Amino acid sequence: MGPDLVFFLLFISISCVTCWSDNGRRHQYDYCVLGAGPAGLQMGYFLSRARRDYIILERSSGPGSFFHRFPRHRKLISINKIHTGSANKEFNLRHDWNSLLSDKSSLLFKRLSSEFYPPADTYPLYLSIFQKELGLKVQYGVDIRNVRAVQMATGVQYLLTDQQASELQCSTLLVATGLWVPQKVDFVGSELVEGYESISTNPEDYKDQTVLILGKGNSAFETAQSIMGRASFVHMLSPSPVRLAWQTHYVGDLRAVNNDLLDTYQLKSLDGLAEANLENIVIAHLKDGDSKKPEKKKKDKKKKKKKLYPRLNKFLLKQEGGKNTSEVSAEELSKYHIDNFSLREPYDRIIRCLGFRFNFSIFHSSARLQNSENAKGRLPSVTAWYEGENSPGLFVLGTAAHSRDYRQSAGGFIHGFRYTVRAVHRVLEYRNHRNPWTSTKLMTSQLQSWILKRVNEVSGLYQMVEVLGDVVLLQGSQCEYVEEFPIQALPQFTSLSGHKVSLQGLIVIIMQYGKKVTDTLGPDRARQINWTTAWRSSFLHPVLYHYDTLPTEEEMRLRPKNWALPRPKAIHHVVEDFLTNWQRPLSHIQPLQRFLEHCLQADLRSFYAESCFQSSLTHRRPPLFCQQGYLKQQGIQHVARPIERVQFSGLMPTKQDGVSSGPDPALANFLAQAGTPVSPGLRLDL
């Protein structure tokens, strides 16, 4: 066999192996992310920054495919407030509901739009720029049809099968597919109803028509607002009254930008809202020949669309075989039984606008996600750290993970889940790579300033109200500040974060609204509340919970109704502020300092250098501020007129404060460094 033939056969062999590796071999990754929407790309950024082995799989040809179709009338209702008067990036994210988190200041949404409510077409473009400039690894055109879990020697692995029957394997699966399956209600005549996902968005198509919309959410009102200027009248029907976001503080409720129809309803201009259980209604049309006003025959052969009549199921006569149909007689209409039935007039069109649900169909029974108990089962049930119930290694991200804070916080929206995605990444970093949760080590004397900085600037706590919280681990003269931990997972804090709680306990800091229902536009909404009654605050404000030990799972389960956390050893409400700026000396700073002093059993006041010097010579243990600053040769402001004198303050720690006896080594070190001779008979523990 000649060398040329050997080379040729080797080449063919390598080619076949390469071909098999591309088409027949199962590709393996540490992390697989399903979906290249905002949640998927946000997780991709964190995985890329940590240099992990990952891939993002997207069934469409580009990122953010949902925003190519929805919202149907092409205006986002996520705030894009560019001009805040501040140059602080973290603070500005409080009012930027569209940008994703990254280290590049140029990758903010304001780069593409300056409109307060931007057009929807700009968002896929923003996501495309985000993906390309950060070099995120995305495979487009991969439609995962089946997800199953298998037990292997290394643990549970997830096998993903796409539309071409190719398989991918990963140890951690991150589902960020969002909600895109239309939510439907099964009732007689539901086949006669049009869906929000397919209706015409041209207002002229509704000219002089009567329209009934099923639903009272933002998609329903968005549709009503688009057609109300052309339609004869628009009615809206749902089981519950409309909920206004400015009343409930929940961004998923009806936003003011979409509520024009409330004006026409309350000002008696034909439009209206009604309530009924959708499972108990029937949408029908009259049987042929049963109309009191027979229609005139038209010359054209085009068949006129029949009018639609909503009616209550209890007035429906039983058909042969016990089956109900959408074709009824006049005697079966609700107005035949109820003279002033609200929806007695027939409609030309009935439109379903009931939102969307999670696509459960792609999950094999071995990797099945359970339906949540809230949100009418539209969302998957997940743990407090967003891992699927009974599905280890399978995490749900973005809108689909909203079951954890449904109707409570912003976890179903970009400005909220960009922070919960980061929390999931931190969980994975410790679980899989033993990198503890991001934290900052502080001297105890710095704690108050750090807390004030956090509550006045950061966006994560501000957006994810009562979901994410800062955890302060008290460690004597020092503390460790753990940022934005899912507070419902506090019983698992050590196993999820890699940080241990000492005997000194911990403080949890969250943002929350008042629990008492108030008139959000009433005269008492902005009453001046004294800091002594800060617990009565109705608007958003910081709350600090002090515990000796981590709350247990039972304590979390039995916590008082509407409480974010179990009853603590001590609690402190920082009084609400009209400007959401908690920096006033008397109302905010001084009460916070007193609370921290109570928790730490330490004096947290600041002193000038002269006061620290005199205190060091006359007291066994100087104030904490002097111990951690002046005695360690750190700068403390000098004052030309030293009027602060320790002996006049009367607030130095005493034996009643729990200070242990014994010589203070810091004082001896200070005297030695100052060149002061220390006599063997000098007592340093006075």
Short mmCIF file of N, CA and C in Angstrom, two decimals, residues 317-473:
data_model
loop_
_atom_site.label_atom_id
_atom_site.label_comp_id
_atom_site.label_asym_id
_atom_site.label_seq_id
_atom_site.Cartn_x
_atom_site.Cartn_y
_atom_site.Cartn_z
N LEU A 317 -80.35 25.37 27.51
CA LEU A 317 -81.16 24.17 27.51
C LEU A 317 -80.31 22.97 27.13
N LYS A 318 -80.57 21.85 27.74
CA LYS A 318 -79.81 20.64 27.45
C LYS A 318 -80.11 20.16 26.03
N GLN A 319 -79.06 19.89 25.30
CA GLN A 319 -79.20 19.39 23.94
C GLN A 319 -79.27 17.87 23.97
N GLU A 320 -79.61 17.31 22.86
CA GLU A 320 -79.64 15.86 22.76
C GLU A 320 -78.25 15.29 22.98
N GLY A 321 -78.19 14.23 23.78
CA GLY A 321 -76.89 13.64 24.09
C GLY A 321 -76.19 14.35 25.22
N GLY A 322 -76.80 15.40 25.82
CA GLY A 322 -76.21 16.09 26.96
C GLY A 322 -75.10 17.05 26.60
N LYS A 323 -74.90 17.34 25.32
CA LYS A 323 -73.83 18.22 24.90
C LYS A 323 -74.38 19.61 24.60
N ASN A 324 -73.63 20.62 25.01
CA ASN A 324 -74.01 21.99 24.71
C ASN A 324 -73.38 22.42 23.40
N THR A 325 -74.06 23.29 22.69
CA THR A 325 -73.52 23.80 21.44
C THR A 325 -73.52 25.32 21.48
N SER A 326 -72.83 25.91 20.52
CA SER A 326 -72.76 27.37 20.44
C SER A 326 -73.86 27.94 19.57
N GLU A 327 -74.86 27.14 19.24
CA GLU A 327 -76.00 27.60 18.45
C GLU A 327 -77.24 27.50 19.32
N VAL A 328 -77.91 28.63 19.57
CA VAL A 328 -78.99 28.65 20.55
C VAL A 328 -80.23 29.31 19.96
N SER A 329 -81.33 29.14 20.68
CA SER A 329 -82.58 29.80 20.32
C SER A 329 -82.70 31.10 21.13
N ALA A 330 -83.63 31.93 20.75
CA ALA A 330 -83.81 33.21 21.44
C ALA A 330 -84.18 33.01 22.90
N GLU A 331 -84.91 31.93 23.22
CA GLU A 331 -85.31 31.68 24.59
C GLU A 331 -84.13 31.33 25.49
N GLU A 332 -83.01 30.97 24.90
CA GLU A 332 -81.84 30.59 25.70
C GLU A 332 -80.91 31.77 25.98
N LEU A 333 -81.19 32.91 25.40
CA LEU A 333 -80.36 34.08 25.66
C LEU A 333 -80.62 34.60 27.07
N SER A 334 -79.57 35.12 27.70
CA SER A 334 -79.69 35.58 29.07
C SER A 334 -80.69 36.72 29.19
N LYS A 335 -80.79 37.56 28.16
CA LYS A 335 -81.70 38.71 28.25
C LYS A 335 -83.16 38.27 28.23
N TYR A 336 -83.41 37.03 27.79
CA TYR A 336 -84.76 36.50 27.83
C TYR A 336 -85.19 36.24 29.27
N HIS A 337 -84.20 35.97 30.13
CA HIS A 337 -84.48 35.67 31.54
C HIS A 337 -84.17 36.85 32.45
N ILE A 338 -83.20 37.66 32.07
CA ILE A 338 -82.82 38.84 32.87
C ILE A 338 -83.03 40.06 31.99
N ASP A 339 -84.03 40.85 32.35
CA ASP A 339 -84.45 41.94 31.47
C ASP A 339 -83.33 42.94 31.19
N ASN A 340 -82.53 43.25 32.20
CA ASN A 340 -81.47 44.26 32.02
C ASN A 340 -80.08 43.62 32.08
N PHE A 341 -79.93 42.45 31.51
CA PHE A 341 -78.64 41.76 31.48
C PHE A 341 -77.59 42.67 30.83
N SER A 342 -76.43 42.80 31.48
CA SER A 342 -75.42 43.79 31.05
C SER A 342 -74.96 43.57 29.62
N LEU A 343 -74.76 42.33 29.25
CA LEU A 343 -74.20 42.03 27.93
C LEU A 343 -75.28 41.51 26.98
N ARG A 344 -76.45 42.15 27.01
CA ARG A 344 -77.58 41.65 26.22
C ARG A 344 -77.46 41.97 24.73
N GLU A 345 -76.68 43.00 24.39
CA GLU A 345 -76.52 43.35 22.98
C GLU A 345 -75.55 42.39 22.30
N PRO A 346 -75.82 42.03 21.05
CA PRO A 346 -74.91 41.12 20.34
C PRO A 346 -73.61 41.83 19.97
N TYR A 347 -72.58 41.03 19.74
CA TYR A 347 -71.25 41.57 19.41
C TYR A 347 -70.82 41.06 18.04
N ASP A 348 -70.11 41.95 17.34
CA ASP A 348 -69.53 41.54 16.06
C ASP A 348 -68.28 40.70 16.28
N ARG A 349 -67.53 41.03 17.33
CA ARG A 349 -66.29 40.31 17.59
C ARG A 349 -66.10 40.15 19.09
N ILE A 350 -65.56 39.01 19.47
CA ILE A 350 -65.17 38.77 20.86
C ILE A 350 -63.71 38.35 20.85
N ILE A 351 -62.90 39.05 21.64
CA ILE A 351 -61.44 38.87 21.60
C ILE A 351 -60.96 38.38 22.96
N ARG A 352 -60.15 37.35 22.94
CA ARG A 352 -59.56 36.80 24.17
C ARG A 352 -58.20 37.45 24.43
N CYS A 353 -58.06 38.12 25.58
CA CYS A 353 -56.81 38.75 25.99
C CYS A 353 -56.52 38.33 27.43
N LEU A 354 -56.11 37.10 27.61
CA LEU A 354 -55.95 36.53 28.95
C LEU A 354 -54.49 36.26 29.31
N GLY A 355 -53.56 36.80 28.53
CA GLY A 355 -52.15 36.61 28.85
C GLY A 355 -51.60 35.31 28.30
N PHE A 356 -50.48 34.87 28.88
CA PHE A 356 -49.75 33.72 28.37
C PHE A 356 -49.41 32.76 29.50
N ARG A 357 -49.00 31.55 29.14
CA ARG A 357 -48.63 30.53 30.10
C ARG A 357 -47.31 29.87 29.67
N PHE A 358 -46.71 29.18 30.62
CA PHE A 358 -45.44 28.49 30.38
C PHE A 358 -45.69 27.24 29.54
N ASN A 359 -44.73 26.92 28.67
CA ASN A 359 -44.84 25.73 27.83
C ASN A 359 -44.29 24.52 28.59
N PHE A 360 -45.18 23.75 29.18
CA PHE A 360 -44.79 22.55 29.94
C PHE A 360 -44.57 21.35 29.02
N SER A 361 -44.99 21.42 27.77
CA SER A 361 -45.09 20.23 26.92
C SER A 361 -43.74 19.63 26.55
N ILE A 362 -42.65 20.40 26.61
CA ILE A 362 -41.36 19.87 26.16
C ILE A 362 -40.67 19.03 27.22
N PHE A 363 -41.22 18.96 28.43
CA PHE A 363 -40.53 18.27 29.52
C PHE A 363 -41.04 16.85 29.68
N HIS A 364 -40.12 15.91 29.60
CA HIS A 364 -40.42 14.50 29.85
C HIS A 364 -40.80 14.32 31.32
N SER A 365 -41.48 13.24 31.63
CA SER A 365 -41.90 13.01 33.01
C SER A 365 -40.73 12.96 33.98
N SER A 366 -39.55 12.59 33.50
CA SER A 366 -38.37 12.54 34.37
C SER A 366 -37.86 13.92 34.74
N ALA A 367 -38.27 14.94 33.99
CA ALA A 367 -37.83 16.32 34.25
C ALA A 367 -39.02 17.26 34.35
N ARG A 368 -40.15 16.70 34.73
CA ARG A 368 -41.39 17.46 34.73
C ARG A 368 -41.38 18.57 35.77
N LEU A 369 -41.72 19.78 35.34
CA LEU A 369 -41.90 20.91 36.26
C LEU A 369 -43.35 20.94 36.71
N GLN A 370 -43.57 21.12 37.99
CA GLN A 370 -44.91 21.15 38.54
C GLN A 370 -45.56 22.52 38.31
N ASN A 371 -46.88 22.51 38.14
CA ASN A 371 -47.62 23.78 38.02
C ASN A 371 -47.68 24.47 39.37
N SER A 372 -47.52 25.78 39.35
CA SER A 372 -47.57 26.55 40.59
C SER A 372 -49.01 26.62 41.10
N GLU A 373 -49.15 26.86 42.39
CA GLU A 373 -50.47 26.98 42.98
C GLU A 373 -51.10 28.34 42.69
N ASN A 374 -50.26 29.34 42.44
CA ASN A 374 -50.80 30.66 42.12
C ASN A 374 -50.81 30.86 40.61
N ALA A 375 -51.22 32.04 40.17
CA ALA A 375 -51.25 32.40 38.74
C ALA A 375 -52.04 31.39 37.93
N LYS A 376 -53.05 30.76 38.55
CA LYS A 376 -53.92 29.80 37.87
C LYS A 376 -53.14 28.67 37.21
N GLY A 377 -52.00 28.32 37.81
CA GLY A 377 -51.21 27.21 37.30
C GLY A 377 -50.49 27.50 36.01
N ARG A 378 -50.40 28.76 35.61
CA ARG A 378 -49.76 29.11 34.34
C ARG A 378 -48.25 29.03 34.41
N LEU A 379 -47.69 29.05 35.65
CA LEU A 379 -46.24 29.13 35.84
C LEU A 379 -45.73 27.86 36.51
N PRO A 380 -44.46 27.53 36.32
CA PRO A 380 -43.89 26.38 37.02
C PRO A 380 -43.59 26.72 38.48
N SER A 381 -43.69 25.71 39.32
CA SER A 381 -43.38 25.88 40.73
C SER A 381 -41.88 25.72 40.94
N VAL A 382 -41.26 26.67 41.64
CA VAL A 382 -39.82 26.64 41.87
C VAL A 382 -39.53 26.91 43.33
N THR A 383 -38.33 26.57 43.76
CA THR A 383 -37.91 26.83 45.12
C THR A 383 -37.57 28.30 45.29
N ALA A 384 -37.23 28.68 46.51
CA ALA A 384 -36.88 30.08 46.79
C ALA A 384 -35.61 30.50 46.06
N TRP A 385 -34.81 29.53 45.60
CA TRP A 385 -33.61 29.86 44.82
C TRP A 385 -33.81 29.47 43.36
N TYR A 386 -35.07 29.34 42.93
CA TYR A 386 -35.48 29.21 41.52
C TYR A 386 -35.08 27.88 40.88
N GLU A 387 -34.93 26.86 41.68
CA GLU A 387 -34.69 25.51 41.17
C GLU A 387 -36.02 24.77 41.13
N GLY A 388 -36.21 23.97 40.08
CA GLY A 388 -37.45 23.25 39.94
C GLY A 388 -37.71 22.31 41.11
N GLU A 389 -38.97 22.23 41.53
CA GLU A 389 -39.34 21.30 42.59
C GLU A 389 -39.07 19.87 42.10
N ASN A 390 -38.30 19.11 42.85
CA ASN A 390 -37.95 17.72 42.52
C ASN A 390 -37.18 17.61 41.20
N SER A 391 -36.53 18.68 40.78
CA SER A 391 -35.72 18.66 39.55
C SER A 391 -34.36 19.28 39.85
N PRO A 392 -33.47 18.57 40.53
CA PRO A 392 -32.17 19.15 40.89
C PRO A 392 -31.35 19.51 39.65
N GLY A 393 -30.79 20.70 39.67
CA GLY A 393 -29.98 21.15 38.54
C GLY A 393 -30.77 21.80 37.43
N LEU A 394 -32.10 21.88 37.56
CA LEU A 394 -32.94 22.55 36.57
C LEU A 394 -33.47 23.83 37.20
N PHE A 395 -33.07 24.97 36.66
CA PHE A 395 -33.46 26.27 37.19
C PHE A 395 -34.34 26.99 36.17
N VAL A 396 -35.27 27.77 36.69
CA VAL A 396 -36.18 28.55 35.84
C VAL A 396 -35.83 30.02 36.02
N LEU A 397 -35.67 30.72 34.91
CA LEU A 397 -35.25 32.12 34.94
C LEU A 397 -36.31 33.02 34.30
N GLY A 398 -36.25 34.29 34.64
CA GLY A 398 -37.05 35.29 33.95
C GLY A 398 -38.52 35.26 34.31
N THR A 399 -39.35 35.60 33.33
CA THR A 399 -40.79 35.69 33.55
C THR A 399 -41.38 34.38 34.04
N ALA A 400 -40.86 33.26 33.56
CA ALA A 400 -41.40 31.96 33.94
C ALA A 400 -41.19 31.66 35.42
N ALA A 401 -40.26 32.34 36.07
CA ALA A 401 -40.00 32.11 37.50
C ALA A 401 -40.80 33.05 38.39
N HIS A 402 -41.77 33.72 37.81
CA HIS A 402 -42.53 34.74 38.55
C HIS A 402 -43.45 34.14 39.61
N SER A 403 -43.59 32.83 39.64
CA SER A 403 -44.45 32.22 40.65
C SER A 403 -43.94 32.50 42.07
N ARG A 404 -42.66 32.78 42.22
CA ARG A 404 -42.11 33.06 43.56
C ARG A 404 -42.61 34.39 44.12
N ASP A 405 -42.94 35.34 43.26
CA ASP A 405 -43.36 36.66 43.76
C ASP A 405 -44.54 37.20 42.95
N TYR A 406 -45.39 36.28 42.49
CA TYR A 406 -46.52 36.68 41.65
C TYR A 406 -47.42 37.67 42.39
N ARG A 407 -47.68 38.80 41.72
CA ARG A 407 -48.50 39.88 42.25
C ARG A 407 -47.92 40.52 43.50
N GLN A 408 -46.64 40.31 43.78
CA GLN A 408 -46.00 40.89 44.95
C GLN A 408 -44.82 41.77 44.58
N SER A 409 -44.04 41.36 43.59
CA SER A 409 -42.84 42.11 43.24
C SER A 409 -42.65 42.08 41.72
N ALA A 410 -41.47 42.45 41.26
CA ALA A 410 -41.23 42.64 39.83
C ALA A 410 -40.47 41.49 39.19
N GLY A 411 -40.53 40.29 39.78
CA GLY A 411 -39.75 39.17 39.26
C GLY A 411 -40.18 38.68 37.90
N GLY A 412 -41.35 39.08 37.42
CA GLY A 412 -41.80 38.66 36.10
C GLY A 412 -41.44 39.64 35.01
N PHE A 413 -40.64 40.66 35.33
CA PHE A 413 -40.35 41.73 34.39
C PHE A 413 -38.84 42.00 34.38
N ILE A 414 -38.37 42.57 33.29
CA ILE A 414 -36.93 42.69 33.07
C ILE A 414 -36.24 43.41 34.22
N HIS A 415 -36.83 44.50 34.69
CA HIS A 415 -36.16 45.28 35.74
C HIS A 415 -36.13 44.55 37.06
N GLY A 416 -36.85 43.43 37.17
CA GLY A 416 -36.79 42.62 38.36
C GLY A 416 -35.96 41.37 38.18
N PHE A 417 -36.23 40.61 37.10
CA PHE A 417 -35.54 39.32 36.97
C PHE A 417 -34.08 39.44 36.54
N ARG A 418 -33.62 40.60 36.12
CA ARG A 418 -32.18 40.72 35.87
C ARG A 418 -31.40 40.51 37.18
N TYR A 419 -32.05 40.79 38.31
CA TYR A 419 -31.40 40.60 39.61
C TYR A 419 -31.60 39.18 40.13
N THR A 420 -32.76 38.57 39.89
CA THR A 420 -32.94 37.18 40.32
C THR A 420 -32.07 36.24 39.49
N VAL A 421 -31.82 36.58 38.23
CA VAL A 421 -30.89 35.78 37.41
C VAL A 421 -29.49 35.85 38.01
N ARG A 422 -29.09 37.03 38.44
CA ARG A 422 -27.78 37.16 39.08
C ARG A 422 -27.73 36.35 40.38
N ALA A 423 -28.83 36.31 41.11
CA ALA A 423 -28.88 35.51 42.34
C ALA A 423 -28.72 34.03 42.02
N VAL A 424 -29.36 33.55 40.96
CA VAL A 424 -29.22 32.14 40.56
C VAL A 424 -27.77 31.85 40.19
N HIS A 425 -27.14 32.76 39.47
CA HIS A 425 -25.74 32.55 39.09
C HIS A 425 -24.85 32.45 40.33
N ARG A 426 -25.11 33.25 41.34
CA ARG A 426 -24.31 33.18 42.56
C ARG A 426 -24.53 31.86 43.29
N VAL A 427 -25.77 31.35 43.24
CA VAL A 427 -26.03 30.03 43.82
C VAL A 427 -25.20 28.97 43.09
N LEU A 428 -25.19 29.04 41.77
CA LEU A 428 -24.44 28.06 40.97
C LEU A 428 -22.93 28.18 41.18
N GLU A 429 -22.45 29.38 41.36
CA GLU A 429 -21.01 29.57 41.56
C GLU A 429 -20.54 28.88 42.84
N TYR A 430 -21.37 28.94 43.87
CA TYR A 430 -20.95 28.26 45.10
C TYR A 430 -21.20 26.76 45.02
N ARG A 431 -22.35 26.37 44.49
CA ARG A 431 -22.67 24.95 44.43
C ARG A 431 -21.69 24.17 43.55
N ASN A 432 -21.37 24.71 42.40
CA ASN A 432 -20.56 23.97 41.43
C ASN A 432 -19.08 24.32 41.45
N HIS A 433 -18.71 25.50 41.96
CA HIS A 433 -17.31 25.95 41.87
C HIS A 433 -16.78 26.45 43.20
N ARG A 434 -17.60 26.36 44.26
CA ARG A 434 -17.19 26.74 45.62
C ARG A 434 -16.74 28.19 45.74
N ASN A 435 -17.33 29.05 44.94
CA ASN A 435 -17.08 30.48 45.06
C ASN A 435 -18.19 31.09 45.91
N PRO A 436 -17.88 31.58 47.11
CA PRO A 436 -18.94 32.09 47.99
C PRO A 436 -19.67 33.28 47.38
N TRP A 437 -20.85 33.51 47.88
CA TRP A 437 -21.70 34.62 47.44
C TRP A 437 -20.94 35.94 47.63
N THR A 438 -21.12 36.85 46.69
CA THR A 438 -20.46 38.14 46.75
C THR A 438 -20.75 38.85 48.07
N SER A 439 -19.69 39.31 48.74
CA SER A 439 -19.86 39.97 50.03
C SER A 439 -18.76 41.01 50.20
N THR A 440 -18.95 41.87 51.18
CA THR A 440 -17.99 42.93 51.51
C THR A 440 -17.69 42.87 53.00
N LYS A 441 -16.43 42.82 53.36
CA LYS A 441 -16.03 42.83 54.77
C LYS A 441 -15.91 44.28 55.23
N LEU A 442 -16.55 44.58 56.36
CA LEU A 442 -16.57 45.94 56.88
C LEU A 442 -16.19 45.95 58.35
N MET A 443 -15.63 47.06 58.78
CA MET A 443 -15.53 47.32 60.20
C MET A 443 -16.93 47.69 60.69
N THR A 444 -17.26 47.31 61.89
CA THR A 444 -18.60 47.57 62.40
C THR A 444 -18.92 49.07 62.39
N SER A 445 -17.91 49.89 62.59
CA SER A 445 -18.14 51.34 62.58
C SER A 445 -18.52 51.84 61.20
N GLN A 446 -18.30 51.06 60.16
CA GLN A 446 -18.66 51.46 58.79
C GLN A 446 -20.04 50.97 58.38
N LEU A 447 -20.67 50.14 59.20
CA LEU A 447 -21.90 49.47 58.79
C LEU A 447 -23.02 50.45 58.49
N GLN A 448 -23.22 51.44 59.35
CA GLN A 448 -24.32 52.37 59.15
C GLN A 448 -24.19 53.11 57.81
N SER A 449 -23.00 53.60 57.53
CA SER A 449 -22.79 54.32 56.26
C SER A 449 -23.03 53.41 55.07
N TRP A 450 -22.63 52.14 55.19
CA TRP A 450 -22.79 51.20 54.08
C TRP A 450 -24.27 50.90 53.84
N ILE A 451 -25.02 50.74 54.92
CA ILE A 451 -26.46 50.49 54.79
C ILE A 451 -27.15 51.67 54.12
N LEU A 452 -26.81 52.88 54.55
CA LEU A 452 -27.42 54.07 53.95
C LEU A 452 -27.08 54.19 52.48
N LYS A 453 -25.86 53.84 52.13
CA LYS A 453 -25.46 53.88 50.72
C LYS A 453 -26.29 52.88 49.91
N ARG A 454 -26.47 51.69 50.45
CA ARG A 454 -27.20 50.65 49.73
C ARG A 454 -28.68 51.03 49.53
N VAL A 455 -29.35 51.45 50.58
CA VAL A 455 -30.78 51.71 50.45
C VAL A 455 -31.07 52.96 49.63
N ASN A 456 -30.10 53.84 49.49
CA ASN A 456 -30.31 55.06 48.72
C ASN A 456 -29.84 54.96 47.28
N GLU A 457 -29.14 53.89 46.92
CA GLU A 457 -28.59 53.81 45.57
C GLU A 457 -28.98 52.55 44.80
N VAL A 458 -28.88 51.39 45.43
CA VAL A 458 -28.96 50.16 44.66
C VAL A 458 -30.36 49.93 44.09
N SER A 459 -30.38 49.21 42.97
CA SER A 459 -31.64 48.95 42.27
C SER A 459 -32.23 47.58 42.61
N GLY A 460 -31.38 46.59 42.94
CA GLY A 460 -31.87 45.24 43.19
C GLY A 460 -32.88 45.18 44.31
N LEU A 461 -32.57 45.78 45.47
CA LEU A 461 -33.50 45.80 46.59
C LEU A 461 -34.72 46.64 46.27
N TYR A 462 -34.51 47.71 45.54
CA TYR A 462 -35.56 48.68 45.22
C TYR A 462 -36.62 48.06 44.30
N GLN A 463 -36.18 47.21 43.37
CA GLN A 463 -37.12 46.59 42.43
C GLN A 463 -37.72 45.31 42.99
N MET A 464 -36.90 44.46 43.59
CA MET A 464 -37.37 43.16 44.09
C MET A 464 -37.79 43.28 45.55
N VAL A 465 -38.88 44.01 45.75
CA VAL A 465 -39.39 44.30 47.08
C VAL A 465 -39.78 43.00 47.79
N GLU A 466 -39.27 42.82 49.00
CA GLU A 466 -39.56 41.67 49.86
C GLU A 466 -39.16 40.33 49.23
N VAL A 467 -38.29 40.37 48.24
CA VAL A 467 -37.80 39.13 47.60
C VAL A 467 -36.29 39.01 47.79
N LEU A 468 -35.56 40.04 47.46
CA LEU A 468 -34.12 40.07 47.67
C LEU A 468 -33.80 40.97 48.85
N GLY A 469 -32.85 40.56 49.65
CA GLY A 469 -32.46 41.36 50.81
C GLY A 469 -30.97 41.26 51.07
N ASP A 470 -30.41 42.29 51.66
CA ASP A 470 -29.02 42.27 52.09
C ASP A 470 -28.93 41.61 53.46
N VAL A 471 -27.93 40.75 53.65
CA VAL A 471 -27.75 40.04 54.91
C VAL A 471 -26.43 40.48 55.53
N VAL A 472 -26.49 41.02 56.74
CA VAL A 472 -25.31 41.47 57.46
C VAL A 472 -24.97 40.41 58.51
N LEU A 473 -23.80 39.79 58.36
CA LEU A 473 -23.35 38.78 59.31
C LEU A 473 -22.50 39.47 60.37
#
